[in-house]
PDB file of C-alpha atoms in Angstrom:
ATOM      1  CA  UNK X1306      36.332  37.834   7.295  1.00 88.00           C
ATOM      2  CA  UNK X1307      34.146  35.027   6.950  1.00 93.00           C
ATOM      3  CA  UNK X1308      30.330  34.398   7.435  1.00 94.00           C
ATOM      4  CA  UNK X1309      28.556  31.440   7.310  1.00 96.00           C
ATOM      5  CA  UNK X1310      24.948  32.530   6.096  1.00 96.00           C
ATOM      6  CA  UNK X1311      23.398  29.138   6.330  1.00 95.00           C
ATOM      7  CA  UNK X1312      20.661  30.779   9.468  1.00 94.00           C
ATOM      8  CA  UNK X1313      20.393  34.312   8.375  1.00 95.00           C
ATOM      9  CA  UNK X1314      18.297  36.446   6.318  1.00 96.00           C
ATOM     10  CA  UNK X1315      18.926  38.884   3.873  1.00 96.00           C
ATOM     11  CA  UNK X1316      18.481  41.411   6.601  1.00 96.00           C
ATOM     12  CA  UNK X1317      21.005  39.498   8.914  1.00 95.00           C
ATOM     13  CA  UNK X1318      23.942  38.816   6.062  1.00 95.00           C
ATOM     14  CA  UNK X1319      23.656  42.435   4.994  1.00 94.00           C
ATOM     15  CA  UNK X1320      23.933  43.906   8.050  1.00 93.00           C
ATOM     16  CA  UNK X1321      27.159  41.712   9.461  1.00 93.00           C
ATOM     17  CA  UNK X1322      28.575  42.413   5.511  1.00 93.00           C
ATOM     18  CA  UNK X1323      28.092  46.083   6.537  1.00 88.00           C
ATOM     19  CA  UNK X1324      29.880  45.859   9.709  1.00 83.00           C
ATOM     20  CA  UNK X1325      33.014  44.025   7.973  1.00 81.00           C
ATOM     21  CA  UNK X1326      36.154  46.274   6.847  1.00 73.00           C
ATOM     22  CA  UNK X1327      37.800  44.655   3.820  1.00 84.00           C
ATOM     23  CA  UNK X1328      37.406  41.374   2.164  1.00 93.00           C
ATOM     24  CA  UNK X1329      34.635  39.249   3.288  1.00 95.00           C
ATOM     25  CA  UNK X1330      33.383  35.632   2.357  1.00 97.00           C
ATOM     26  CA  UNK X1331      29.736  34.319   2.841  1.00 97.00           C
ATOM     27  CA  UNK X1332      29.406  30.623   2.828  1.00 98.00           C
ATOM     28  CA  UNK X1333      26.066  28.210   2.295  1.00 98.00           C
ATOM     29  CA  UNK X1334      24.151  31.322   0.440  1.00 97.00           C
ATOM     30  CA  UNK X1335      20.966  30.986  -0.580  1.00 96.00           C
ATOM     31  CA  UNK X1336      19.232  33.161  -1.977  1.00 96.00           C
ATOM     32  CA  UNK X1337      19.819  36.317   0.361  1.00 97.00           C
ATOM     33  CA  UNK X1338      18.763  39.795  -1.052  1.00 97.00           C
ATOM     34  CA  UNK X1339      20.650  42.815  -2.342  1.00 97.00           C
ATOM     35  CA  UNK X1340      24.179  41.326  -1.139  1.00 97.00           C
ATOM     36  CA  UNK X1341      26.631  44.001  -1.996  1.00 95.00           C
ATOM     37  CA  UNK X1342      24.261  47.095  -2.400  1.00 96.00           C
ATOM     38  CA  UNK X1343      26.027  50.164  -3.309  1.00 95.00           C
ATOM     39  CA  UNK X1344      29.456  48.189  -2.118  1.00 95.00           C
ATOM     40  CA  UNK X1345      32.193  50.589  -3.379  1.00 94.00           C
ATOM     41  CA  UNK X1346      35.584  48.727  -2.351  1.00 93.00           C
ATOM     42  CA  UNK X1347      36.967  45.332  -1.311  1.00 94.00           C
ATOM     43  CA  UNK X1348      36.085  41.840  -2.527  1.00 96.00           C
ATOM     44  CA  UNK X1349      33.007  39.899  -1.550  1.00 97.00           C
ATOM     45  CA  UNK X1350      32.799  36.143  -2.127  1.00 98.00           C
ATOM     46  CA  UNK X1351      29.561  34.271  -2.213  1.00 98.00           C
ATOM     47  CA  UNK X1352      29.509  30.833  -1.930  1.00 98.00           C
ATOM     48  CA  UNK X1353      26.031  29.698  -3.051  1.00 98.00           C
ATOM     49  CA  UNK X1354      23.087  31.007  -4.616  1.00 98.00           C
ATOM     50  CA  UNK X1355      22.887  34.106  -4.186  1.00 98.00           C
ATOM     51  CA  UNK X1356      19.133  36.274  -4.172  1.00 97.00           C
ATOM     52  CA  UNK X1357      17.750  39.779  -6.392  1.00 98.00           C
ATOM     53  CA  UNK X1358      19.552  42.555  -6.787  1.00 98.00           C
ATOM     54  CA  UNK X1359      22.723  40.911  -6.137  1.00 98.00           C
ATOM     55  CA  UNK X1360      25.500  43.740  -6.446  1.00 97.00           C
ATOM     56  CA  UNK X1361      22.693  46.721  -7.030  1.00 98.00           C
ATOM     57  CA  UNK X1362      23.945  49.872  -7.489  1.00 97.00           C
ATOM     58  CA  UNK X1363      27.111  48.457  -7.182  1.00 97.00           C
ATOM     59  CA  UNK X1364      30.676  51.183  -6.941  1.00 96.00           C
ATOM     60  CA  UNK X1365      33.611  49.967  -7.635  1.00 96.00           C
ATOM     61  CA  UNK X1366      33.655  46.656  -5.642  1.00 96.00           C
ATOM     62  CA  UNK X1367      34.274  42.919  -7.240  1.00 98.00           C
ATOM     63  CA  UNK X1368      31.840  40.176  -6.292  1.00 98.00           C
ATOM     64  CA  UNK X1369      32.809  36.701  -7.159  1.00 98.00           C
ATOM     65  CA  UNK X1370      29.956  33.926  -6.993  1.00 98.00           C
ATOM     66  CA  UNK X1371      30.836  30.371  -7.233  1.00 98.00           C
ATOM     67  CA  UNK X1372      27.436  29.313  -8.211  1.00 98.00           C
ATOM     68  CA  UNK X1373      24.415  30.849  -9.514  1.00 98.00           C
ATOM     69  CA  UNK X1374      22.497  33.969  -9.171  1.00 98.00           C
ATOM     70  CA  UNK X1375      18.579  34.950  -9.083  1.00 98.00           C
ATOM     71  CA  UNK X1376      17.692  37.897 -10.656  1.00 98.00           C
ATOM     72  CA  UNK X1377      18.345  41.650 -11.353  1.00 98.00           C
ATOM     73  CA  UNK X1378      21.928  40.826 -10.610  1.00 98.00           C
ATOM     74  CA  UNK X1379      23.898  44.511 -11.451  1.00 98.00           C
ATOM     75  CA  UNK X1380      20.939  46.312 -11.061  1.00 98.00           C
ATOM     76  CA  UNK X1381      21.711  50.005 -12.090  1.00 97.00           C
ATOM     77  CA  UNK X1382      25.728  49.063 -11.241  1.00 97.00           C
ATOM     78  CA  UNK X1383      28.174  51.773 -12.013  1.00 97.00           C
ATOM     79  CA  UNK X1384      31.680  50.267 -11.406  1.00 97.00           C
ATOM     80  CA  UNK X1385      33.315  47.329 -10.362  1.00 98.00           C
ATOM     81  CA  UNK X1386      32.893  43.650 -11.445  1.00 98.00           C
ATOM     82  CA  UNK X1387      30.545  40.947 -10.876  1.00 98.00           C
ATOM     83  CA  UNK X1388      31.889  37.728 -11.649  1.00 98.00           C
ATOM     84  CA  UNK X1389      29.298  34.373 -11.684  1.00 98.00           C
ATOM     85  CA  UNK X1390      30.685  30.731 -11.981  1.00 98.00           C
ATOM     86  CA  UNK X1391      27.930  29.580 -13.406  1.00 98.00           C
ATOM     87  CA  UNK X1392      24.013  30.850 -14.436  1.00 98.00           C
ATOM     88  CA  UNK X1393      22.219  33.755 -13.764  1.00 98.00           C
ATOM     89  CA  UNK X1394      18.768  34.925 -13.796  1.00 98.00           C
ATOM     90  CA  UNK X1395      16.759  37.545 -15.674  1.00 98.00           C
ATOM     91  CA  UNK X1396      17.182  41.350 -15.987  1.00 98.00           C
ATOM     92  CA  UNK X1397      20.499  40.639 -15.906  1.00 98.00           C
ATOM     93  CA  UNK X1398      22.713  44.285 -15.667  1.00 98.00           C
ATOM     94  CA  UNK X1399      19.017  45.910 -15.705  1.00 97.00           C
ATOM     95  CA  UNK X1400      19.737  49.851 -16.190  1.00 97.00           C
ATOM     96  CA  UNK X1401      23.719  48.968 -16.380  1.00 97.00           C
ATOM     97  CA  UNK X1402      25.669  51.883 -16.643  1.00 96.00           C
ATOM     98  CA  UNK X1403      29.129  50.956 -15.432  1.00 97.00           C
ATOM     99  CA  UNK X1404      31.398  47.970 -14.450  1.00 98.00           C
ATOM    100  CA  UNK X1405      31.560  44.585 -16.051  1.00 98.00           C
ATOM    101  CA  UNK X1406      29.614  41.438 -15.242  1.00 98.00           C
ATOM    102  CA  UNK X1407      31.328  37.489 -16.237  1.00 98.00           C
ATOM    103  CA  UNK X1408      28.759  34.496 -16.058  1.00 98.00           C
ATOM    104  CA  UNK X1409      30.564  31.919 -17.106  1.00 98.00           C
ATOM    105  CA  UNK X1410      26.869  29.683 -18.330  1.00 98.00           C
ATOM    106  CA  UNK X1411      23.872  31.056 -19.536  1.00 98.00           C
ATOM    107  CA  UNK X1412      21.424  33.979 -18.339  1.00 98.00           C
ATOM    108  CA  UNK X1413      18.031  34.458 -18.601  1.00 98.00           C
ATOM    109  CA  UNK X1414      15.091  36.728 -20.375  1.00 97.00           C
ATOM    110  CA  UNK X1415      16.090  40.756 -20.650  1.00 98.00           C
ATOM    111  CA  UNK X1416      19.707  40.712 -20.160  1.00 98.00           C
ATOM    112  CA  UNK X1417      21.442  44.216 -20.997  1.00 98.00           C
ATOM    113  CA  UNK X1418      17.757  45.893 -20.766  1.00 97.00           C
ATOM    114  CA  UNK X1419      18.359  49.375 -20.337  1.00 96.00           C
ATOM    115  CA  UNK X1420      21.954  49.315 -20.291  1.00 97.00           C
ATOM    116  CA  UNK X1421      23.085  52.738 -21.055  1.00 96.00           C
ATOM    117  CA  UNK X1422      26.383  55.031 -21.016  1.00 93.00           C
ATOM    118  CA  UNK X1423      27.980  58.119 -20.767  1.00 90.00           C
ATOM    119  CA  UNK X1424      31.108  59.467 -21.260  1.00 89.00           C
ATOM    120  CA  UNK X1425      33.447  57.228 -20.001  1.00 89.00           C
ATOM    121  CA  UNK X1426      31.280  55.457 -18.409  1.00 93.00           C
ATOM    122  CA  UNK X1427      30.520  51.788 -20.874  1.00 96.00           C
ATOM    123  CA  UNK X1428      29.138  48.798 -18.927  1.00 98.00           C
ATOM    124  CA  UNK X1429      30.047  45.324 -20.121  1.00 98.00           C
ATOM    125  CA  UNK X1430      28.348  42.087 -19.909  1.00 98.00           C
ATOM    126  CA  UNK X1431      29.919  38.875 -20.926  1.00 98.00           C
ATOM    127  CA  UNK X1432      28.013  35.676 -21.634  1.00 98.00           C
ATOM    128  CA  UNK X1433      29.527  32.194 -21.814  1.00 98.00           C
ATOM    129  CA  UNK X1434      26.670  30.099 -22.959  1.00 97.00           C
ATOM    130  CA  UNK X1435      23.302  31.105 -24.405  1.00 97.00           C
ATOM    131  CA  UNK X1436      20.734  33.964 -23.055  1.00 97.00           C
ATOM    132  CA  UNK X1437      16.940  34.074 -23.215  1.00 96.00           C
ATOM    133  CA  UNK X1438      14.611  36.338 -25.231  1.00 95.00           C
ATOM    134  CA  UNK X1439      14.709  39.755 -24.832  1.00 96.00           C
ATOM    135  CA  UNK X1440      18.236  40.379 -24.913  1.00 97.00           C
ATOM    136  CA  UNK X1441      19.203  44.220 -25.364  1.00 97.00           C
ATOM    137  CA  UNK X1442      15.626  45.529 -25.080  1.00 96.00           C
ATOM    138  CA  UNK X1443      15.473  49.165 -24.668  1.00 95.00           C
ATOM    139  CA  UNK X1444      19.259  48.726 -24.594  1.00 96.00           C
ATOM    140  CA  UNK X1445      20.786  52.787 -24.960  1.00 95.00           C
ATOM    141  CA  UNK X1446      24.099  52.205 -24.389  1.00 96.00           C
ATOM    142  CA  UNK X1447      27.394  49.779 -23.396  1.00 97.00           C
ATOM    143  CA  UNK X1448      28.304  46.232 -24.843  1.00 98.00           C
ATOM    144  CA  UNK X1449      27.029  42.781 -24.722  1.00 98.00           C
ATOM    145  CA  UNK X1450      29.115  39.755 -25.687  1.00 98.00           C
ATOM    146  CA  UNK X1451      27.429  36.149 -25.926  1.00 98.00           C
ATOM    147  CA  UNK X1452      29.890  33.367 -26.508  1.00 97.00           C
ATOM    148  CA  UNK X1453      27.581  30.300 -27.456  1.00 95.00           C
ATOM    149  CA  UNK X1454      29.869  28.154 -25.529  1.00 95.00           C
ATOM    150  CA  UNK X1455      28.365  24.552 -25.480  1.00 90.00           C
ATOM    151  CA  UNK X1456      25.116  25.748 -27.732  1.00 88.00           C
ATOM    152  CA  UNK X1457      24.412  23.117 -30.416  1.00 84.00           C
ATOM    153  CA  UNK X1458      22.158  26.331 -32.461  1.00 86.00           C
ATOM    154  CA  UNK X1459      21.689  30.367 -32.150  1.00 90.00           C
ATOM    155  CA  UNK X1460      22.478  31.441 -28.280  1.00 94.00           C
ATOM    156  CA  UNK X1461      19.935  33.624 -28.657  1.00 93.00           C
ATOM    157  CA  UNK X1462      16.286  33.400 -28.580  1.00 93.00           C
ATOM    158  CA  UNK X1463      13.446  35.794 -29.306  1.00 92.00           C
ATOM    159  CA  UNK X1464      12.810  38.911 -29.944  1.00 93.00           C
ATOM    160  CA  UNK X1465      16.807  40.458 -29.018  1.00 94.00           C
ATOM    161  CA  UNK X1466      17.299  43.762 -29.234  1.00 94.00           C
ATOM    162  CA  UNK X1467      13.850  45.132 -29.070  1.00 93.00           C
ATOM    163  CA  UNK X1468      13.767  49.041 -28.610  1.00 92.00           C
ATOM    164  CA  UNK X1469      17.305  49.379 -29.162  1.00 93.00           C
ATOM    165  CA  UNK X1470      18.542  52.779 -30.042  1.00 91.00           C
ATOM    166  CA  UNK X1471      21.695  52.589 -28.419  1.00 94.00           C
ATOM    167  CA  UNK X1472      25.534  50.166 -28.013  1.00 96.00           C
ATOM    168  CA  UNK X1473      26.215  47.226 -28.915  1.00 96.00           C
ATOM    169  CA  UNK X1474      25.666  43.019 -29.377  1.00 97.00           C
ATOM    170  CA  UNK X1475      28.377  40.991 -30.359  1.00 97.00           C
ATOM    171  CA  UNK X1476      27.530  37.618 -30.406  1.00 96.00           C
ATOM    172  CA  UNK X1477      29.704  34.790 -31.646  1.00 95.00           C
ATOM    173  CA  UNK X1478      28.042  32.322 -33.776  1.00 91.00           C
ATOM    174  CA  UNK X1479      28.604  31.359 -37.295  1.00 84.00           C
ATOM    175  CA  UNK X1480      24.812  31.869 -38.116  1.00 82.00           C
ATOM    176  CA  UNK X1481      22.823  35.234 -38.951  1.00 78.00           C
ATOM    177  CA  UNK X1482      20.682  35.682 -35.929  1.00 76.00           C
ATOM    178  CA  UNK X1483      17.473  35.649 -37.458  1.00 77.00           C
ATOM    179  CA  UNK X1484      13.840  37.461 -36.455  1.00 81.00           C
ATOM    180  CA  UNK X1485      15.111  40.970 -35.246  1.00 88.00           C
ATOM    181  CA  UNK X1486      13.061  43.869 -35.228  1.00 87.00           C
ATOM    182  CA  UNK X1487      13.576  46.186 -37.796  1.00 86.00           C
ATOM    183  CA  UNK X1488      15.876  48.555 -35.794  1.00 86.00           C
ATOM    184  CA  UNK X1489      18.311  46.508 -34.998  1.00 92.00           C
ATOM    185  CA  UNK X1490      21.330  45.834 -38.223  1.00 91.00           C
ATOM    186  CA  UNK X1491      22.682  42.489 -37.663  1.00 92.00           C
ATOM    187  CA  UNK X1492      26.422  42.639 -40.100  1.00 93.00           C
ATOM    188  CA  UNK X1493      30.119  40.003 -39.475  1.00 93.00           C
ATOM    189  CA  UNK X1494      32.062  41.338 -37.013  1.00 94.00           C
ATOM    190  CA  UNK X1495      35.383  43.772 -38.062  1.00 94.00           C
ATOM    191  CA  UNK X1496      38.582  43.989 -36.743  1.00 94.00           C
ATOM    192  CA  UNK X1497      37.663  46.818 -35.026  1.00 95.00           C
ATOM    193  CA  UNK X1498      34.963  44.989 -33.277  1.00 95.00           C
ATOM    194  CA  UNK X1499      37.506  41.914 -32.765  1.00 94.00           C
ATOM    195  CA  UNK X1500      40.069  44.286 -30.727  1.00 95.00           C
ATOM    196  CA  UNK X1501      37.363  46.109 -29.242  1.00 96.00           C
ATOM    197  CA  UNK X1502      36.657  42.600 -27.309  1.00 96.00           C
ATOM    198  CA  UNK X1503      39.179  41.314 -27.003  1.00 96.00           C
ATOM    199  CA  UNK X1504      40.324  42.784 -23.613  1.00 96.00           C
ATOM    200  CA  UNK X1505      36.827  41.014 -22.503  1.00 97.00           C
ATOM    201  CA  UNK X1506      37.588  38.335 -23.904  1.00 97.00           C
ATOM    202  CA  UNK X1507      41.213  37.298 -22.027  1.00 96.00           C
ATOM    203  CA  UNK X1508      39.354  38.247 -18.906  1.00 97.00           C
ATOM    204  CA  UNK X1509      36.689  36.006 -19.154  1.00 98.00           C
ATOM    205  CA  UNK X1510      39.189  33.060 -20.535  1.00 97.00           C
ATOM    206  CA  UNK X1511      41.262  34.131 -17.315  1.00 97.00           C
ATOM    207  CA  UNK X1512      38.139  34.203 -14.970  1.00 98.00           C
ATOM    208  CA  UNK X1513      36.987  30.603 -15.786  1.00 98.00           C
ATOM    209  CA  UNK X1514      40.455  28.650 -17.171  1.00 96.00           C
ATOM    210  CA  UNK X1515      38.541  28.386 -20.708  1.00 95.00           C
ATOM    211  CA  UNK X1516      40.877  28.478 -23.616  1.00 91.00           C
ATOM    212  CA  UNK X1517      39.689  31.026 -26.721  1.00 89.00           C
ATOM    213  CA  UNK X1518      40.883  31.787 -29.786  1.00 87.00           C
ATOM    214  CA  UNK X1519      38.607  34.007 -30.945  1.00 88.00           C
ATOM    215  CA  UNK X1520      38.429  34.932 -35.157  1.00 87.00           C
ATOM    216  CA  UNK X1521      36.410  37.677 -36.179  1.00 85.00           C
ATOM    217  CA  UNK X1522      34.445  35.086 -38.713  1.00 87.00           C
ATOM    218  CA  UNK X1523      32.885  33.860 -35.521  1.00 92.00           C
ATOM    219  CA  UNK X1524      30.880  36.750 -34.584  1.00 95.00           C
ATOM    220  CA  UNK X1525      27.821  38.998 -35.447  1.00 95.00           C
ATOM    221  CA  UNK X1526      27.853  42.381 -34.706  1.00 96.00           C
ATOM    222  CA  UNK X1527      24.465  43.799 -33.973  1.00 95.00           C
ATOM    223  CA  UNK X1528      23.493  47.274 -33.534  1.00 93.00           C
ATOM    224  CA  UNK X1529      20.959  50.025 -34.008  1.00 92.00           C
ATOM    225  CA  UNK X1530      19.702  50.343 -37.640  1.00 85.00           C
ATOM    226  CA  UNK X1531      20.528  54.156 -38.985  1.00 70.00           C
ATOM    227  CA  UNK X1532      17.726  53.715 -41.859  1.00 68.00           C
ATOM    228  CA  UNK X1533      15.565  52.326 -39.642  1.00 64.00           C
ATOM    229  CA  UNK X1534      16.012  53.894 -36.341  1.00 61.00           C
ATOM    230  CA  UNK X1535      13.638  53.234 -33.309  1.00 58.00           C
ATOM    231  CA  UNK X1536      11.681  56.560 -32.976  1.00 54.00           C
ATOM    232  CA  UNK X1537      10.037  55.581 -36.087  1.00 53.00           C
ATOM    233  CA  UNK X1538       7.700  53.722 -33.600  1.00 51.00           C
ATOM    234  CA  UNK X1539       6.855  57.060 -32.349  1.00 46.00           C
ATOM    235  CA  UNK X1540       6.641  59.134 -35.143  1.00 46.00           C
ATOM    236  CA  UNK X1541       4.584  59.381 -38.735  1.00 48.00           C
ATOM    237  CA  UNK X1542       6.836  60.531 -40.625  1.00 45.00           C
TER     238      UNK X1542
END
């Protein structure tokens, strides 16, 4: 089915999305709340700009966005895919603890904050450009990958991976990211790490027709530092 959100509001387009069985497609989007809360099946397309909280909670569903997104987009998600053709916002995958999220551009401050996992359970989040300060913070779990695709320096700014005691940055650049905090081990990416994303990797060059050839001498793996782990900030001793 398709809707043409161009005169409703976030109360409106959620309500007729909640009404349609199956696939649906919202044209002229802009920036309409919480699309695809808790959405557990089907595909939802978004033409537009999507609001917050796009995909929150999200259950298994994929959401597709040709455009960008606001903010919070994934909020605590636990399956499924989000999928962004171009930029998104800040708190990206806040509290992520399933699924997989594509922007094909940049995203903004605290991406991957409080990303966590369990079991089987490993979100993913995979950046195609650059993403702002504050990547990883208070990150316990899961995997972030930031390409650098079309950065002339570092495509990352300050202050990643504060309060990180848990998963995983890998983050292709051919420079040692530089000001971390002193819990977070920054060390050239394995082979492991290399097959690890790799999977991510052919999706994302799938998802947005970009060619990769990616060599584990392009990436930095970082990670929680065992000597100096983060409940030293908590402790005397």
């Amino acid at each position: 089915m398709k809707i043409d959100a161009a005169n409703l509001d976030f109360e409106q387009l959620n309500k007729a999305l909640k009404n349609v069985q199956g696939d649906s497609i919202v044209d002229n989007c802009l920036g309409q709340r919480f699309i695809g809360v808790k959405r557990n099946s089907g595909k939802l397309t978004l033409n537009g700009t999507p609001g917050n909280a796009l995909g929150a909670y999200l259950d298994g569903a994929v959401i597709e966005v040709f455009g960008n997104a606001q903010d919070a987009v994934g909020d605590t998600m636990n399956d499924g895919k989000i999928i962004i053709h171009g930029s998104a916002g800040d708190a990206l995958g806040l509290a992520m603890r399933g699924g997989e999220i594509y922007v094909k551009e940049n995203a903004g401050y605290r991406a991957g904050i409080h990303m966590k996992e369990y079991q089987e359970k490993k979100p993913v989040i995979v950046i195609g450009g650059s993403a702002g300060s504050f990547l990883g913070e208070y990150m316990a779990g899961g995997l972030i990958i930031v390409l650098g695709l079309g950065a002339t320096k570092l495509p990352l700014k300050n202050f990643t991976g504060t309060g990180m005691h848990g998963g995983k940055m890998i983050v292709r650049t051919k420079q040692l990211p530089e000001g971390l905090p002193p819990q977070v081990s920054a060390a050239k990416a394995s082979m492991a790490d290399l097959q690890e994303i790799l999977p991510y990797l052919t999706q994302f060059s799938a998802l947005f027709t970009i060619s990769l050839t990616p060599k584990k001498e392009d990436f930095f793996v970082l990670k929680p530092n065992a000597k100096n782990p983060y409940t030293k900030l908590y402790t005397e001793n």
